[in-house]
Amino acid sequence: MGQESASYQVVPTTTNHYVLIVDHLDDNFGAIQITVENRDKTVGANGKITKGGSAQLVLKNHPSLDNHNLEKLSAKQYAITAINKEIEKQQQKSSKINK
C-alpha cells in the first residue's frame, strides 16, 4: 500500500474471481498498483512442473472510484453477486448454443 495507511481485504467469490476491497485511501490518492500472482504449480504435458505467472494492474484515481458511488457489501454478498453473474453468463452461452 506504499505510503498510505489503507487497509485491504481479498474476497474469493467464484473460481478464479476475487473482489479486492480497499478502505481508508486518501481522497486525493494518485494510483493503486495491484500485483496478482498465481502460486499454484501445474504439470505440463511434458511432465515439467511450472509455477503460474503474475500480472500487474494500476488504477489511477478517477471520480468513478469514489466510494460514495459504490455499494459496500459483505463478503457473502459479493460471492452471491459473482455467482449470479456467472450463472447468467452460462445461461447466455447455453441460449446461443441452443439457437
Tab-separated table of C-alpha atoms in Angstrom:
chain	number	residue	atom	x	y	z
A	1	MET	CA	0.000	0.000	0.000
A	2	GLY	CA	3.036	2.241	-0.176
A	3	GLN	CA	2.870	5.432	1.857
A	4	GLU	CA	-0.869	5.254	2.585
A	5	SER	CA	-2.293	3.695	5.736
A	6	ALA	CA	-5.013	1.946	3.748
A	7	SER	CA	-6.347	-1.480	4.554
A	8	TYR	CA	-7.454	-4.139	2.116
A	9	GLN	CA	-9.347	-7.400	2.012
A	10	VAL	CA	-9.393	-10.031	-0.731
A	11	VAL	CA	-12.700	-11.890	-1.041
A	12	PRO	CA	-12.722	-15.066	-3.158
A	13	THR	CA	-16.083	-15.326	-4.905
A	14	THR	CA	-16.087	-17.993	-7.617
A	15	THR	CA	-13.305	-19.968	-9.287
A	16	ASN	CA	-10.575	-17.516	-10.324
A	17	HIS	CA	-12.686	-14.468	-9.382
A	18	TYR	CA	-11.891	-12.218	-6.448
A	19	VAL	CA	-13.097	-8.908	-5.041
A	20	LEU	CA	-10.467	-6.532	-3.668
A	21	ILE	CA	-11.829	-4.129	-1.043
A	22	VAL	CA	-9.585	-1.174	-0.228
A	23	ASP	CA	-10.507	1.099	2.693
A	24	HIS	CA	-9.053	4.292	4.141
A	25	LEU	CA	-7.484	5.696	0.992
A	26	ASP	CA	-6.838	9.412	0.921
A	27	ASP	CA	-9.439	11.183	-1.252
A	28	ASN	CA	-6.607	12.573	-3.396
A	29	PHE	CA	-4.637	9.345	-3.870
A	30	GLY	CA	-2.730	9.136	-7.139
A	31	ALA	CA	-2.989	5.467	-8.081
A	32	ILE	CA	-3.056	1.937	-6.726
A	33	GLN	CA	-0.823	-0.764	-8.150
A	34	ILE	CA	-2.128	-4.303	-7.726
A	35	THR	CA	0.019	-7.361	-8.409
A	36	VAL	CA	-1.696	-10.725	-8.794
A	37	GLU	CA	0.441	-13.830	-8.570
A	38	ASN	CA	-0.612	-17.395	-9.339
A	39	ARG	CA	1.321	-19.546	-6.884
A	40	ASP	CA	-0.273	-22.830	-7.954
A	41	LYS	CA	2.083	-25.304	-9.559
A	42	THR	CA	0.911	-27.048	-12.698
A	43	VAL	CA	2.208	-30.108	-14.517
A	44	GLY	CA	2.651	-29.597	-18.247
A	45	ALA	CA	2.164	-32.188	-20.998
A	46	ASN	CA	5.903	-32.904	-20.841
A	47	GLY	CA	5.686	-33.631	-17.107
A	48	LYS	CA	7.557	-30.446	-16.230
A	49	ILE	CA	6.264	-28.670	-13.111
A	50	THR	CA	5.819	-24.936	-13.619
A	51	LYS	CA	4.651	-22.127	-11.414
A	52	GLY	CA	1.878	-19.770	-12.503
A	53	GLY	CA	2.616	-16.267	-13.720
A	54	SER	CA	1.730	-12.835	-12.406
A	55	ALA	CA	0.033	-9.703	-13.651
A	56	GLN	CA	0.045	-6.050	-12.595
A	57	LEU	CA	-2.802	-3.559	-12.727
A	58	VAL	CA	-2.610	0.165	-11.996
A	59	LEU	CA	-5.814	2.021	-11.090
A	60	LYS	CA	-5.473	5.788	-11.297
A	61	ASN	CA	-7.670	7.989	-9.139
A	62	HIS	CA	-10.897	8.771	-11.003
A	63	PRO	CA	-14.321	10.056	-9.861
A	64	SER	CA	-15.880	6.680	-10.750
A	65	LEU	CA	-13.786	5.092	-7.979
A	66	ASP	CA	-15.325	7.363	-5.333
A	67	ASN	CA	-16.630	5.175	-2.518
A	68	HIS	CA	-19.852	7.188	-2.424
A	69	ASN	CA	-20.759	5.569	-5.759
A	70	LEU	CA	-20.045	2.016	-4.600
A	71	GLU	CA	-22.340	-0.227	-2.610
A	72	LYS	CA	-20.488	-1.783	0.314
A	73	LEU	CA	-21.351	-5.461	0.584
A	74	SER	CA	-20.354	-8.246	2.924
A	75	ALA	CA	-18.026	-10.984	1.677
A	76	LYS	CA	-21.038	-13.317	1.385
A	77	GLN	CA	-22.987	-10.738	-0.664
A	78	TYR	CA	-20.012	-10.253	-3.031
A	79	ALA	CA	-19.841	-14.023	-3.515
A	80	ILE	CA	-23.593	-14.281	-4.206
A	81	THR	CA	-23.415	-11.430	-6.727
A	82	ALA	CA	-20.437	-13.017	-8.520
A	83	ILE	CA	-22.121	-16.437	-8.618
A	84	ASN	CA	-25.344	-14.941	-10.006
A	85	LYS	CA	-23.365	-13.137	-12.733
A	86	GLU	CA	-21.560	-16.370	-13.603
A	87	ILE	CA	-24.896	-18.235	-13.811
A	88	GLU	CA	-26.249	-15.501	-16.092
A	89	LYS	CA	-23.194	-15.798	-18.385
A	90	GLN	CA	-23.585	-19.569	-18.577
A	91	GLN	CA	-27.305	-19.227	-19.386
A	92	GLN	CA	-26.493	-16.765	-22.178
A	93	LYS	CA	-23.893	-19.174	-23.606
A	94	SER	CA	-26.407	-22.003	-23.415
A	95	SER	CA	-29.063	-19.919	-25.193
A	96	LYS	CA	-26.633	-19.096	-28.016
A	97	ILE	CA	-25.725	-22.765	-28.412
A	98	ASN	CA	-29.390	-23.794	-28.495
A	99	LYS	CA	-30.158	-21.214	-31.201
